[in-house]
Coordinates of C-alpha atoms in Angstrom, one line a residue:
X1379 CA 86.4 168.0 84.2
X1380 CA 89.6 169.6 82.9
X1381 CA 90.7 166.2 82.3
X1382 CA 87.6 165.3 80.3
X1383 CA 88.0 168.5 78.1
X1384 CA 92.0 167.5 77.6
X1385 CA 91.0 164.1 76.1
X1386 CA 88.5 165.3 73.9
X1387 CA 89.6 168.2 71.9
X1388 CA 93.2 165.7 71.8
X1389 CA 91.2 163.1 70.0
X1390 CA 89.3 165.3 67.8
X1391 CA 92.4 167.2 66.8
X1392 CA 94.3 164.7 66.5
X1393 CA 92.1 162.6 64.2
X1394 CA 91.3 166.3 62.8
X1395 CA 95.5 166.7 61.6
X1396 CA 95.8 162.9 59.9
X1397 CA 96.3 162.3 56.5
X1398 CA 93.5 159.7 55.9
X1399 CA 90.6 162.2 57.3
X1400 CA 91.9 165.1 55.2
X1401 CA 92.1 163.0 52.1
X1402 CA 88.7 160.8 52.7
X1403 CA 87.2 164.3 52.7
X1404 CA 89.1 165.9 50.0
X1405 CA 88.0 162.7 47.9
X1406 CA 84.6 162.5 48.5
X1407 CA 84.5 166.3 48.2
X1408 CA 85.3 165.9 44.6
X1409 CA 83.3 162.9 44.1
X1410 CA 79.9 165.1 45.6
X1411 CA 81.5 167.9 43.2
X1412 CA 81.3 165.6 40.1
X1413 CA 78.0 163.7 41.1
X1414 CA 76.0 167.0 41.0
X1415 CA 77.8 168.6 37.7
X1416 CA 77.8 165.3 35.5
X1417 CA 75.4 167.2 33.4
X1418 CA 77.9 169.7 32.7
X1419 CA 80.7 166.7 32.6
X1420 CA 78.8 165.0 29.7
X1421 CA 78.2 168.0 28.0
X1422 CA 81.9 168.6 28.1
X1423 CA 83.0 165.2 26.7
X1424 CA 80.3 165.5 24.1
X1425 CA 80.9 168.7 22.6
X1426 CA 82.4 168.0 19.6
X1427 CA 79.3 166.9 18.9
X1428 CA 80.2 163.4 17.9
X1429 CA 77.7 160.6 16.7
X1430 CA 77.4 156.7 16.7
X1431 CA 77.3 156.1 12.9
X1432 CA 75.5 152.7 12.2
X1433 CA 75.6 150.9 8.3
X1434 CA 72.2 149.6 7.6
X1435 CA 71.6 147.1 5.3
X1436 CA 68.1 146.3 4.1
X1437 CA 66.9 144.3 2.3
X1438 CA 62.9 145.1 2.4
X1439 CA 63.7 148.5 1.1
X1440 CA 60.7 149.8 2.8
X1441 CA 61.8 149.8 6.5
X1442 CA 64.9 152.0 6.7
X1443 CA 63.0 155.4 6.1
X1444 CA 60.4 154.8 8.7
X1445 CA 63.5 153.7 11.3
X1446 CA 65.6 156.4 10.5
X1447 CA 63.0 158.6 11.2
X1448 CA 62.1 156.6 14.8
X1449 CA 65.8 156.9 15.6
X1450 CA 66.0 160.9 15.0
X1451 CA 63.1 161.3 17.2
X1452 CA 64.4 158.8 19.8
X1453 CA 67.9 159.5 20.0
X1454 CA 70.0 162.2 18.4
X1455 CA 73.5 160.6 18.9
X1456 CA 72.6 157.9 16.8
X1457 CA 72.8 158.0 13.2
X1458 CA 71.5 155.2 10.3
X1459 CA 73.2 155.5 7.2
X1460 CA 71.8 152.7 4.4
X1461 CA 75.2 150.6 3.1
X1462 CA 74.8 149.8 -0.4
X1463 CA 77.5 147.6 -0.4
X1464 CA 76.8 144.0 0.8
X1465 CA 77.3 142.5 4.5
X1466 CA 80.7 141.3 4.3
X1467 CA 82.2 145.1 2.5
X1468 CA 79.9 146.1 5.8
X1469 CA 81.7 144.2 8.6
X1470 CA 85.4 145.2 7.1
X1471 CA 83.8 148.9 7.6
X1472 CA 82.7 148.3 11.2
X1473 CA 86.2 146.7 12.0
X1474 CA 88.1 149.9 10.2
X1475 CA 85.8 152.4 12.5
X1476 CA 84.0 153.9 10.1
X1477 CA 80.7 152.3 11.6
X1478 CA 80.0 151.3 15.0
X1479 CA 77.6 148.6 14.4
X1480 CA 76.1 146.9 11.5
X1481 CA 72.3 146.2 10.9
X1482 CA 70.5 143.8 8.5
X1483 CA 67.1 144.1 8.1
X1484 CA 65.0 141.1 6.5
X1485 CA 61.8 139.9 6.7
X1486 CA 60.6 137.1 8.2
X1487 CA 57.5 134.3 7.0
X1488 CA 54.9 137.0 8.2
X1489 CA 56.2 139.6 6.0
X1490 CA 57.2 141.4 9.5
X1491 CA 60.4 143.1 9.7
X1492 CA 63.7 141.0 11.5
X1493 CA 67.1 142.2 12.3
X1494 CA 70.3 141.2 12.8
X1495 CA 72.6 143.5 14.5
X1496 CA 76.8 143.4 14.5
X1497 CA 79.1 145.5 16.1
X1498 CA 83.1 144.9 17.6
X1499 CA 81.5 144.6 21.1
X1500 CA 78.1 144.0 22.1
X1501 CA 79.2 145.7 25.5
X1502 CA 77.7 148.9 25.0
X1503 CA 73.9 147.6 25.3
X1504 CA 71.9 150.9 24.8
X1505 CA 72.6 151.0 20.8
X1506 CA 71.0 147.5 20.6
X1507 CA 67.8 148.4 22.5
X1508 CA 67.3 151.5 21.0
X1509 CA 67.8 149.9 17.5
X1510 CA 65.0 147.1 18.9
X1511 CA 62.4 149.7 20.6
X1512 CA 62.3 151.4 17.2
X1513 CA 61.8 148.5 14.7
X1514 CA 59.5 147.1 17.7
X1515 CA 56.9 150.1 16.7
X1516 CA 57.6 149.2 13.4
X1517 CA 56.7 146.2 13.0
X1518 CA 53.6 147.0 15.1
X1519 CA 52.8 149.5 12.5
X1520 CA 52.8 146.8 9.9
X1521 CA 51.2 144.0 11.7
X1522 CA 48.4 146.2 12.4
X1523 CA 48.3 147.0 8.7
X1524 CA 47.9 143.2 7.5
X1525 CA 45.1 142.6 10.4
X1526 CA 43.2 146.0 9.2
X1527 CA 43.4 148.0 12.7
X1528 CA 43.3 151.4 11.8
X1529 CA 46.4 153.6 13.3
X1530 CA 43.4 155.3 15.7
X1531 CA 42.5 151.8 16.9
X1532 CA 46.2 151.0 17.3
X1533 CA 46.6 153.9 19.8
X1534 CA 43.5 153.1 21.6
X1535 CA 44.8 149.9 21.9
X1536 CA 47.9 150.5 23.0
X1537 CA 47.1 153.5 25.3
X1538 CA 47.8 153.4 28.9
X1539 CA 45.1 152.3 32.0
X1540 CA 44.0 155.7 33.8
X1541 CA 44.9 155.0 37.2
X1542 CA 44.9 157.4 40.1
X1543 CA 45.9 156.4 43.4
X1544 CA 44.7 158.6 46.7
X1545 CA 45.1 157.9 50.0
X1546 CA 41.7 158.4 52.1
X1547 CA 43.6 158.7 55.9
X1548 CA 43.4 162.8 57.0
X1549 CA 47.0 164.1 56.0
X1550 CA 48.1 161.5 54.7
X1551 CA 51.1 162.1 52.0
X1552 CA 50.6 162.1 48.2
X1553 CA 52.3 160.0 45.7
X1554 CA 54.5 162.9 44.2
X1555 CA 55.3 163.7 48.0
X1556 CA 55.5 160.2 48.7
X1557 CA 58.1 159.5 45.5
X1558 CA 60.5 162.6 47.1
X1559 CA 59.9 161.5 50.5
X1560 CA 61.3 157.9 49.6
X1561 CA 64.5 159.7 47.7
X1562 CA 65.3 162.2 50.2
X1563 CA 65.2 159.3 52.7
X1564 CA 67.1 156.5 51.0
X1565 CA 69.9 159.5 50.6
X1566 CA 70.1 160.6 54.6
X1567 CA 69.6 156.4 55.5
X1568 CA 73.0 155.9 53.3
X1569 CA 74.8 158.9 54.8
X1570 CA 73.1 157.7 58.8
X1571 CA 74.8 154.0 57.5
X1572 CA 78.2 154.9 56.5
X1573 CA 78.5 157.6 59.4
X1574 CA 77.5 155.3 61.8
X1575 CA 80.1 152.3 60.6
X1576 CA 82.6 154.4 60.1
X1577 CA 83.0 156.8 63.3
X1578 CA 82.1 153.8 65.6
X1579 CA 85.1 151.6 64.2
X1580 CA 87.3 155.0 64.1
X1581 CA 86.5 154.7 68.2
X1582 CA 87.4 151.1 68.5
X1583 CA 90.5 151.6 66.3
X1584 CA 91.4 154.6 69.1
X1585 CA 90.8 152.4 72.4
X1586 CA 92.7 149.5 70.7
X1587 CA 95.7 152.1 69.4
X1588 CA 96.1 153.7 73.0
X1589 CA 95.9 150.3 75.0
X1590 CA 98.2 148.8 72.4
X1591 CA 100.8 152.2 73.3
X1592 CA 100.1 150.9 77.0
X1593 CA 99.3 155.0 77.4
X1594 CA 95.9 153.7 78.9
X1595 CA 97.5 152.3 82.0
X1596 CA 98.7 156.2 82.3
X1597 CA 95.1 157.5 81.2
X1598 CA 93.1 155.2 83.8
X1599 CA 94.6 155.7 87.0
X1600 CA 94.0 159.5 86.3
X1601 CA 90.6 160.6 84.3
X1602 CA 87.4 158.1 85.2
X1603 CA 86.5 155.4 83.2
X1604 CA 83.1 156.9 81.6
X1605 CA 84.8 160.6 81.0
X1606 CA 87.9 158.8 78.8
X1607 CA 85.2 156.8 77.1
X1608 CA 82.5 159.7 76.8
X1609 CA 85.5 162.0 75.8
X1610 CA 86.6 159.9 72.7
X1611 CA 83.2 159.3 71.6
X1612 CA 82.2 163.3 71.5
X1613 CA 86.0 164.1 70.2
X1614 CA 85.0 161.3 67.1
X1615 CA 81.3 162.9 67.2
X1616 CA 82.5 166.6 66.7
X1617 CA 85.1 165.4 63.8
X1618 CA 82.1 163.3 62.3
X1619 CA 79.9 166.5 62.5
X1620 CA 83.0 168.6 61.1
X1621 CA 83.5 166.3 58.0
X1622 CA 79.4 166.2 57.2
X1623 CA 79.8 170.0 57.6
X1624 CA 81.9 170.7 55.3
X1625 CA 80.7 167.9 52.5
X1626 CA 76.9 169.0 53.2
X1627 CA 78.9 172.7 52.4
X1628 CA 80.0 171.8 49.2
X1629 CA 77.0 169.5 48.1
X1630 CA 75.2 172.8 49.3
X1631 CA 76.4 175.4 47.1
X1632 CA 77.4 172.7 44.4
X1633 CA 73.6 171.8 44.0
X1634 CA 72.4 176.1 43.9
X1635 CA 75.4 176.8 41.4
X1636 CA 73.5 173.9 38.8
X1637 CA 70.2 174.1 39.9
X1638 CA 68.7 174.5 36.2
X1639 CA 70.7 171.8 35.0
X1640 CA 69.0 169.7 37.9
X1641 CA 65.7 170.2 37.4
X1642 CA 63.6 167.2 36.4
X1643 CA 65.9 164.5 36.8
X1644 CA 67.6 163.3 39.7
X1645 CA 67.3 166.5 41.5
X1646 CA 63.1 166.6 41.9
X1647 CA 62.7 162.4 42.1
X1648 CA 65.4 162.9 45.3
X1649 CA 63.2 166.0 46.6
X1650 CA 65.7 167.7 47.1
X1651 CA 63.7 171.1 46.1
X1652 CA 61.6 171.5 48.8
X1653 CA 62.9 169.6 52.2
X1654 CA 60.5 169.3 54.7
X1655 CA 62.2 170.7 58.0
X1656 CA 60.9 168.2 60.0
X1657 CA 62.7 165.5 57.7
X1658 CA 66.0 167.0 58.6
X1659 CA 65.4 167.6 62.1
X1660 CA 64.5 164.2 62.7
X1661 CA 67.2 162.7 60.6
X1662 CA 69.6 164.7 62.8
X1663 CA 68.3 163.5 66.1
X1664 CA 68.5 159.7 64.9
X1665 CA 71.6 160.4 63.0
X1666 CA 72.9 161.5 66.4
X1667 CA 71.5 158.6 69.0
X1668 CA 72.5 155.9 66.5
X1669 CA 76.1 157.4 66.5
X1670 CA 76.0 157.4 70.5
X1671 CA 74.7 154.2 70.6
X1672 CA 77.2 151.7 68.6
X1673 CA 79.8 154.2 69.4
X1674 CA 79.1 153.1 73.2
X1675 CA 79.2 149.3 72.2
X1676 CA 82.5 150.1 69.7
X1677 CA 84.2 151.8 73.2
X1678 CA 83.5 149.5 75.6
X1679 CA 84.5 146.6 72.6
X1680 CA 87.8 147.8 71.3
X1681 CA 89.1 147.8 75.0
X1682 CA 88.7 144.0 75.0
X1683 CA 91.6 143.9 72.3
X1684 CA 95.0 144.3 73.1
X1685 CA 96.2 144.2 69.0
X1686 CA 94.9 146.4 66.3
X1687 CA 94.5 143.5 64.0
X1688 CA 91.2 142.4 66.1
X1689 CA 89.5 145.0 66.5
X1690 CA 87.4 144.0 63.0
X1691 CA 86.8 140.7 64.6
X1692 CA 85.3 142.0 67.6
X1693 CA 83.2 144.4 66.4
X1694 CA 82.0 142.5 63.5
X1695 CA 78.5 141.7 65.3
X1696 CA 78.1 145.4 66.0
X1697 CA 78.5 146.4 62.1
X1698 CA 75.8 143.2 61.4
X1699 CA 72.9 145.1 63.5
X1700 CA 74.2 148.1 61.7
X1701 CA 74.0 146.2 58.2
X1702 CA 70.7 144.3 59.1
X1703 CA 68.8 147.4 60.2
X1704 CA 70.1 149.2 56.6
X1705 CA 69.0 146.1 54.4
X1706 CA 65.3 146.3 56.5
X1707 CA 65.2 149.9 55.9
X1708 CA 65.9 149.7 52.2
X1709 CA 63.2 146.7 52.0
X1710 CA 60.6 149.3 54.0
X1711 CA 61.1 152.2 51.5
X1712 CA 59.0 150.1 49.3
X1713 CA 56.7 148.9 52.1
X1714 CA 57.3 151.5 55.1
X1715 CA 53.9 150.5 56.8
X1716 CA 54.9 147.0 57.0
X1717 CA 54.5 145.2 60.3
X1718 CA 57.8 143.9 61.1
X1719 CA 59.1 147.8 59.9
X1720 CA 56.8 149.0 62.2
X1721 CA 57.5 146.5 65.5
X1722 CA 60.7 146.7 64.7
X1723 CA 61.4 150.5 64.6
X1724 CA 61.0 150.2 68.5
X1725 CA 64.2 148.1 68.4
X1726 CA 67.0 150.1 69.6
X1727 CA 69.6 149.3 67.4
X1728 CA 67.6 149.4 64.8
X1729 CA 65.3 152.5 65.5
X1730 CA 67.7 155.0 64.1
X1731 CA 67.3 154.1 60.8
X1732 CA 63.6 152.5 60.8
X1733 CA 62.1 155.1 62.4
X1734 CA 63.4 158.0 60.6
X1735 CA 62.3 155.9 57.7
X1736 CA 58.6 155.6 59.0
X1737 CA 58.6 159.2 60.0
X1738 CA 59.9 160.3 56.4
X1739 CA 57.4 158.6 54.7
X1740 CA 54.1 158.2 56.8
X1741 CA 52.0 160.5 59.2
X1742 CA 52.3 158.3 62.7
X1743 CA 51.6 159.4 66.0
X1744 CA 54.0 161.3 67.8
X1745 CA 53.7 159.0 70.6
X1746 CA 55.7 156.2 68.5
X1747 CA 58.3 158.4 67.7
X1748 CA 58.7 159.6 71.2
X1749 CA 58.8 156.2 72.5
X1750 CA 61.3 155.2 70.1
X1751 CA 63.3 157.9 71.1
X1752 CA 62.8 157.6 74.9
X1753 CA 63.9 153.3 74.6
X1754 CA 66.8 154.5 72.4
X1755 CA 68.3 157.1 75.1
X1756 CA 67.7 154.6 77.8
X1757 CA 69.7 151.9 75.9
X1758 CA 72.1 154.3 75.6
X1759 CA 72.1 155.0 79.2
X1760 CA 72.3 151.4 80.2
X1761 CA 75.1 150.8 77.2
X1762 CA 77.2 154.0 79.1
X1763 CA 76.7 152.4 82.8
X1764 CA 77.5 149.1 81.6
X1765 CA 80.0 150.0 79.2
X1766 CA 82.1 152.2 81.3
X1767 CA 82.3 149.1 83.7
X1768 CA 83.8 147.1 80.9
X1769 CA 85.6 149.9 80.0
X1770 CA 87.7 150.4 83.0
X1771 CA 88.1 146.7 83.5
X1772 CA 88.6 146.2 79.5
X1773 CA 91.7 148.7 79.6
X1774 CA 93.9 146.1 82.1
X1775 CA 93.0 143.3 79.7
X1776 CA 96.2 142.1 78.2
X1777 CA 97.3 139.4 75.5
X1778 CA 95.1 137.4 73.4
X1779 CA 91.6 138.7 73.7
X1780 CA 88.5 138.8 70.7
X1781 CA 86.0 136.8 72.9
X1782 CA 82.7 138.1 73.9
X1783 CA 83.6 136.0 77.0
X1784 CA 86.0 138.5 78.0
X1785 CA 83.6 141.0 78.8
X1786 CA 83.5 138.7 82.0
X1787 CA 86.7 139.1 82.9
X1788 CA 86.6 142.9 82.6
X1789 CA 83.8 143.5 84.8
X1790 CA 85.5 141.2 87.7
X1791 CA 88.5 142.9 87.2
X1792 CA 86.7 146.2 87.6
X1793 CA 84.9 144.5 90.9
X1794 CA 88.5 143.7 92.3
X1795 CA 89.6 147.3 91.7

């Protein structure tokens, strides 16, 4: 047991003291830092208060008033100034900086208003369609004018279907706790989907480094096959769990420091407010039986390789499952009580991410979770038996080898042993 122990607080150290680890967390650190202060970012960067100045030319002379006023109400950094001079004294003022963009307003064989609008590059899209939502209601406003609809019958008209939806099942979710539900879920299915990639190639990558060294040959003939595999995947686990500790840490304390700034953005359409416990404990328990799962199959794997350089090849239809059950989970936020969401959520290598995403979002029996979880451990019992044959045989395995067929070969030479 000593031995086991040995192996795994050297690989979790060890990975623990490297440059990349430190840095990846460092940099993503800063990047959770900036993500929830980009309020107070922008408000840095804008406070001197500085405004998109746009010439307007036009020649109605009865539309500028009404769209200057429609631009003050619908966005503040945005200011119409009426040119005097003609279009082309306009475009040598756009290219000099004094305007950003340039707008001519006619009017076209209705008598409704068109524009025309110039700038040095159309890139910056949001001027445009702010310029076009306002002379939009314009022009509505004076349509409705030449047909007679009084301003009264105009917002009747326009005003929006009422529309409630309820759901009729007994504790069944509602669509405010249904809309943070999906948030908070789509955030812990990203974090379960890079964790999982990650730490199970950051296995492979260890088995192939070691066997490469030829320090396995040492390793086998004194700790068992399953402890040395068991022992790197727990030393990768803890690090994994170290690393989520420390950025769930900063994202922590980040989020309570700018909690007013939050509210009624991003912060309440990700739920973030009130987090059901029972979302997080379940989120934990799959986040941690998908790690043990394709960490088993990224052990047993990377000791088929004998060179670094394939250890992407071989575990390439590992990250697919991984990627395939994301991509179905994404589709099932929208649909989460879709058949094939539901049937396949029993799937082992897909359950940890398709059941926690049924279970975030719907009321189902505990029965389905708790078979999902019991044909998950299993699989990962089988994968641990079957892998720690392959394993041990895997480890002896020399020269060229990114086959699946050598997975043969490993468990014969494990029979021979």
């Amino acid at each position: 047991m000593n031995n086991f122990f040995i192996i795994l607080f050297h690989t979790y150290l060890s990975k623990l003291k490297t440059k990349s680890f430190l840095v990846t967390t460092i940099i993503t650190a800063v990047i959770m830092l900036a993500l929830t202060n980009m309020t107070n970012i922008i408000d840095f960067f804008n406070k001197d208060g500085s405004v998109e100045k746009i010439a307007v030319i036009d020649e109605t002379g009865q539309v500028f008033v009404p769209l200057k006023e429609q631009m003050k109400a619908a966005d503040n950094d945005i200011v119409l100034e009426e040119y005097k001079g003609n279009a082309n004294q306009a475009k040598k003022a756009v290219e000099d900086g004094s305007f950003k963009g340039l707008l001519e307003i006619s009017l076209n064989k209705e008598g409704l208003p068109a524009a025309s609008y110039k700038a040095m590059s159309i890139a910056d899209s949001a001027i445009a369609a702010d310029l076009q939502a306002s002379l939009q209601q314009i022009k509505t406003m004076m349509a409705s004018t030449q047909i007679n609809i009084a301003p009264e019958q105009l917002e009747k008209l326009y005003a929006p279907v009422d529309f409630e939806k309820s759901a009729i099942e007994k504790g069944a979710k509602t669509e405010e706790e249904l809309n943070q539900a999906r948030g908070l879920v789509y955030v812990l299915l990203f974090i379960i989907y890079f964790a999982v990639i990650l730490y199970a190639n950051m296995i492979a990558m260890e088995v192939a480094t070691e066997k490469s060294s030829r320090v396995m040959e040492i390793l086998i003939s004194s700790v068992s096959p399953i402890k040395q595999m068991f022992a790197k995947i727990i030393g990768v686990g803890l690090l994994s769990l170290t690393q989520l500790a420390v950025l769930l840490l900063v994202g922590y304390f980040s989020i309570k420091q700018n909690l007013e700034t939050m509210k009624g953005g991003f912060f309440d359409f990700f739920g973030f407010e009130n987090v059901p416990a029972s979302t997080i404990a379940y989120a934990v328990i799959f986040f941690i039986l998908g790690y043990f799962l394709y960490a088993t199959m990224a052990a047993f794997l990377g000791s088929l390789v004998s060179r670094i350089e394939d250890v992407q090849q071989m575990i390439t239809p590992m990250t697919l499952l991984v990627v395939a059950g994301f991509m179905m989970a994404m589709f099932g936020l929208g649909q989460p009580e879709a058949p094939f969401i539901k049937y396949t959520s029993f799937i082992p290598f897909f359950s940890p991410m398709l059941m926690f995403l049924r279970v975030g979002m719907l009321n189902i029996p505990f029965w389905e979770v708790a078979l999902s979880i019991a044909i998950l451990v299993a699989t990962i019992g089988f994968l641990a038996v079957f892998g720690a044959r392959v394993y041990r045989g895997g480890v002896l395995m020399y020269g060229k080898s990114n086959s699946f067929k050598d997975i043969k070969k490993a468990l014969q030479l494990t029979k021979n042993e």
